[in-house]
Coordinates of N, CA and C in Angstrom, one line a residue:
M13 N -28.9 -21.6 -51.1 CA -28.1 -21.6 -49.9 C -29.0 -22.0 -48.7
S14 N -28.3 -22.4 -47.7 CA -29.1 -22.9 -46.5 C -29.5 -21.7 -45.6
F15 N -30.2 -22.0 -44.6 CA -30.7 -21.1 -43.6 C -30.2 -21.5 -42.2
V16 N -29.8 -20.5 -41.4 CA -29.2 -20.7 -40.1 C -30.0 -19.9 -39.1
Q17 N -30.3 -20.6 -38.0 CA -30.9 -19.9 -36.9 C -29.9 -19.9 -35.7
V18 N -29.6 -18.7 -35.2 CA -28.7 -18.6 -34.0 C -29.6 -18.2 -32.9
I19 N -29.6 -19.0 -31.8 CA -30.5 -18.7 -30.6 C -29.5 -18.4 -29.5
E20 N -29.7 -17.2 -28.9 CA -28.9 -16.8 -27.8 C -29.8 -16.9 -26.5
F21 N -29.2 -17.5 -25.5 CA -30.0 -17.7 -24.2 C -29.1 -17.7 -23.0
K22 N -29.7 -17.5 -21.9 CA -29.0 -17.5 -20.6 C -29.6 -18.6 -19.7
T23 N -28.8 -19.4 -19.1 CA -29.3 -20.4 -18.2 C -28.3 -20.7 -17.1
S24 N -28.8 -21.1 -16.0 CA -27.9 -21.7 -14.9 C -28.2 -23.2 -14.8
H25 N -28.8 -23.8 -15.9 CA -29.1 -25.2 -15.9 C -28.6 -25.8 -17.2
P26 N -27.4 -25.7 -17.6 CA -26.9 -26.2 -18.9 C -27.0 -27.7 -19.0
D27 N -26.8 -28.5 -17.9 CA -26.9 -29.9 -18.0 C -28.4 -30.4 -18.3
E28 N -29.3 -29.7 -17.7 CA -30.7 -30.1 -17.9 C -31.1 -29.7 -19.3
L29 N -30.6 -28.6 -19.8 CA -30.8 -28.2 -21.2 C -30.3 -29.2 -22.2
N30 N -29.1 -29.7 -21.9 CA -28.6 -30.7 -22.8 C -29.4 -32.0 -22.8
E31 N -30.0 -32.4 -21.7 CA -30.9 -33.5 -21.6 C -32.1 -33.3 -22.4
L32 N -32.7 -32.1 -22.4 CA -33.9 -31.8 -23.2 C -33.5 -31.8 -24.6
M33 N -32.4 -31.3 -25.0 CA -32.0 -31.4 -26.4 C -31.9 -32.8 -26.9
D34 N -31.3 -33.7 -26.1 CA -31.2 -35.1 -26.4 C -32.6 -35.7 -26.6
E35 N -33.5 -35.3 -25.7 CA -34.9 -35.8 -25.8 C -35.6 -35.4 -27.1
W36 N -35.4 -34.1 -27.4 CA -36.0 -33.6 -28.7 C -35.4 -34.3 -29.9
K37 N -34.1 -34.5 -29.9 CA -33.4 -35.2 -31.0 C -34.0 -36.6 -31.2
T38 N -34.2 -37.3 -30.1 CA -34.8 -38.6 -30.2 C -36.3 -38.6 -30.7
A39 N -37.0 -37.6 -30.1 CA -38.5 -37.5 -30.4 C -38.7 -37.1 -31.9
T40 N -37.8 -36.4 -32.5 CA -38.0 -35.9 -33.8 C -37.2 -36.7 -34.9
Q41 N -36.7 -37.8 -34.5 CA -36.0 -38.6 -35.5 C -36.9 -39.0 -36.6
G42 N -36.4 -38.6 -37.8 CA -37.2 -38.9 -39.0 C -38.2 -37.8 -39.5
S43 N -38.4 -36.8 -38.6 CA -39.3 -35.8 -39.0 C -38.7 -34.4 -38.9
R44 N -37.6 -34.2 -38.2 CA -37.0 -32.9 -38.0 C -36.3 -32.5 -39.3
T45 N -36.2 -31.2 -39.6 CA -35.5 -30.7 -40.8 C -34.2 -30.1 -40.5
A46 N -33.9 -29.9 -39.2 CA -32.5 -29.4 -38.9 C -31.5 -30.4 -39.3
T47 N -30.4 -29.9 -39.9 CA -29.3 -30.8 -40.4 C -28.1 -30.7 -39.6
H48 N -27.9 -29.7 -38.8 CA -26.6 -29.5 -38.1 C -26.9 -28.5 -36.9
A49 N -26.4 -28.8 -35.7 CA -26.6 -28.0 -34.6 C -25.3 -28.0 -33.7
V50 N -25.0 -26.8 -33.2 CA -23.8 -26.6 -32.4 C -24.2 -25.7 -31.2
V51 N -24.0 -26.1 -30.0 CA -24.2 -25.3 -28.8 C -22.9 -24.8 -28.3
M52 N -22.8 -23.5 -28.0 CA -21.6 -22.9 -27.6 C -21.8 -22.1 -26.3
S53 N -20.8 -22.0 -25.4 CA -20.9 -21.2 -24.2 C -20.0 -19.9 -24.5
D54 N -20.5 -18.8 -24.0 CA -19.8 -17.5 -24.1 C -18.7 -17.4 -23.0
R55 N -17.5 -17.5 -23.4 CA -16.4 -17.5 -22.4 C -16.4 -16.1 -21.6
D56 N -16.8 -15.1 -22.3 CA -16.8 -13.7 -21.7 C -18.0 -13.4 -20.8
N57 N -19.0 -14.2 -21.0 CA -20.3 -14.0 -20.3 C -20.8 -15.3 -19.7
P58 N -20.3 -15.7 -18.6 CA -20.7 -17.0 -18.0 C -22.3 -17.1 -17.9
G59 N -22.8 -18.3 -18.2 CA -24.2 -18.5 -18.2 C -24.9 -18.1 -19.5
T60 N -24.2 -17.6 -20.5 CA -24.7 -17.2 -21.7 C -24.3 -18.3 -22.8
Y61 N -25.3 -18.7 -23.6 CA -25.0 -19.7 -24.6 C -25.6 -19.3 -25.9
M62 N -25.1 -19.9 -27.0 CA -25.6 -19.7 -28.3 C -25.8 -21.0 -29.0
E63 N -26.8 -21.2 -29.7 CA -27.0 -22.5 -30.5 C -27.1 -22.1 -31.9
F64 N -26.3 -22.7 -32.8 CA -26.3 -22.6 -34.2 C -27.1 -23.8 -34.8
V65 N -28.2 -23.5 -35.5 CA -28.9 -24.6 -36.1 C -29.1 -24.4 -37.6
E66 N -28.7 -25.3 -38.4 CA -28.7 -25.2 -39.8 C -29.8 -26.0 -40.4
F67 N -30.4 -25.4 -41.5 CA -31.6 -26.0 -42.2 C -31.3 -25.9 -43.7
P68 N -31.9 -26.8 -44.5 CA -31.7 -26.6 -46.0 C -32.3 -25.3 -46.5
S69 N -33.3 -24.8 -45.9 CA -33.9 -23.5 -46.3 C -34.8 -22.9 -45.2
Y70 N -35.2 -21.7 -45.4 CA -36.1 -21.0 -44.4 C -37.4 -21.8 -44.3
E71 N -37.9 -22.3 -45.4 CA -39.2 -23.0 -45.4 C -39.1 -24.3 -44.5
E72 N -37.9 -25.0 -44.7 CA -37.7 -26.2 -43.9 C -37.6 -25.9 -42.4
A73 N -37.0 -24.7 -42.1 CA -36.8 -24.3 -40.7 C -38.2 -24.0 -40.1
M74 N -39.1 -23.4 -40.9 CA -40.5 -23.2 -40.4 C -41.2 -24.5 -40.2
R75 N -41.0 -25.4 -41.1 CA -41.6 -26.7 -41.0 C -41.2 -27.4 -39.7
N76 N -39.9 -27.3 -39.4 CA -39.3 -27.8 -38.1 C -40.0 -27.2 -36.9
S77 N -40.1 -25.9 -37.0 CA -40.7 -25.1 -35.9 C -42.2 -25.5 -35.6
E78 N -42.9 -26.0 -36.6 CA -44.3 -26.4 -36.5 C -44.5 -27.8 -35.9
L79 N -43.4 -28.6 -35.8 CA -43.5 -29.9 -35.2 C -44.0 -29.8 -33.8
P80 N -45.0 -30.6 -33.4 CA -45.4 -30.6 -32.0 C -44.3 -30.8 -31.0
E81 N -43.3 -31.7 -31.3 CA -42.2 -31.9 -30.4 C -41.4 -30.7 -30.2
T82 N -41.3 -29.8 -31.3 CA -40.5 -28.6 -31.1 C -41.2 -27.6 -30.2
A83 N -42.5 -27.5 -30.4 CA -43.3 -26.6 -29.5 C -43.1 -27.0 -28.0
K84 N -43.2 -28.3 -27.8 CA -43.1 -28.8 -26.4 C -41.7 -28.5 -25.9
F85 N -40.7 -28.8 -26.7 CA -39.3 -28.5 -26.4 C -39.1 -27.1 -26.0
A86 N -39.6 -26.2 -26.8 CA -39.4 -24.7 -26.6 C -40.1 -24.3 -25.3
E87 N -41.2 -24.8 -25.0 CA -41.9 -24.5 -23.7 C -41.1 -25.0 -22.5
R88 N -40.5 -26.2 -22.6 CA -39.8 -26.8 -21.5 C -38.4 -26.0 -21.3
I89 N -37.8 -25.7 -22.5 CA -36.5 -24.9 -22.4 C -36.7 -23.5 -21.8
G90 N -37.8 -22.9 -22.1 CA -38.2 -21.6 -21.6 C -38.1 -21.6 -20.1
K91 N -38.5 -22.7 -19.5 CA -38.6 -22.7 -18.0 C -37.2 -22.8 -17.4
L92 N -36.2 -23.3 -18.2 CA -34.8 -23.4 -17.7 C -34.0 -22.2 -18.0
C93 N -34.5 -21.3 -18.8 CA -33.7 -20.1 -19.2 C -34.0 -18.9 -18.3
D94 N -33.0 -18.1 -18.1 CA -33.0 -16.9 -17.3 C -33.4 -15.7 -18.2
G95 N -34.6 -15.8 -18.7 CA -35.1 -14.8 -19.6 C -35.4 -15.4 -21.0
P96 N -36.1 -14.6 -21.8 CA -36.5 -15.1 -23.1 C -35.2 -15.3 -24.1
P97 N -35.2 -16.3 -24.9 CA -34.1 -16.4 -25.9 C -34.2 -15.3 -27.0
V98 N -33.1 -15.0 -27.6 CA -33.1 -14.1 -28.7 C -32.8 -14.9 -29.9
F99 N -33.6 -14.8 -31.0 CA -33.5 -15.5 -32.2 C -32.9 -14.6 -33.3
H100 N -31.9 -15.2 -34.0 CA -31.3 -14.5 -35.2 C -31.6 -15.4 -36.4
N101 N -32.4 -15.0 -37.3 CA -32.7 -15.8 -38.5 C -31.9 -15.3 -39.7
L102 N -31.0 -16.2 -40.2 CA -30.0 -15.8 -41.1 C -30.0 -16.6 -42.4
E103 N -30.0 -15.9 -43.5 CA -29.8 -16.5 -44.8 C -28.3 -16.7 -45.1
V104 N -27.9 -17.8 -45.4 CA -26.5 -18.0 -45.7 C -26.2 -17.5 -47.1
V105 N -25.2 -16.6 -47.2 CA -24.9 -16.0 -48.5 C -23.5 -16.5 -49.0
R106 N -22.7 -17.1 -48.1 CA -21.4 -17.7 -48.5 C -21.1 -18.7 -47.4
D107 N -20.6 -19.9 -47.9 CA -20.3 -21.0 -47.0 C -19.0 -21.7 -47.6
E108 N -18.0 -21.6 -46.8 CA -16.7 -22.2 -47.1 C -16.2 -23.1 -46.0
R109 N -15.6 -24.2 -46.3 CA -14.9 -25.0 -45.4 C -13.5 -24.6 -45.5
L110 N -12.9 -24.1 -44.4 CA -11.5 -23.7 -44.5 C -10.5 -24.6 -43.8

């Protein structure tokens, strides 16, 4: 089964964050191991966001984290967030398309 990372963060700069995500996507073309990503805003908590990132495995997620472009991206995103992000590292135990 795959591995999912859910990242919860707060920011008052969502447009700038999206630009950085686009830059990371371009910079890691051909080397990233993330296969699917979704960014969501929390309707009940304005300024709070969650990003769902899927990988083939935990090991592939760690390989992705070790990319120099990912380290640079994390540093730049940290400056746009209103506090540190919270990471949830999740092993997928069931996956269904409904």
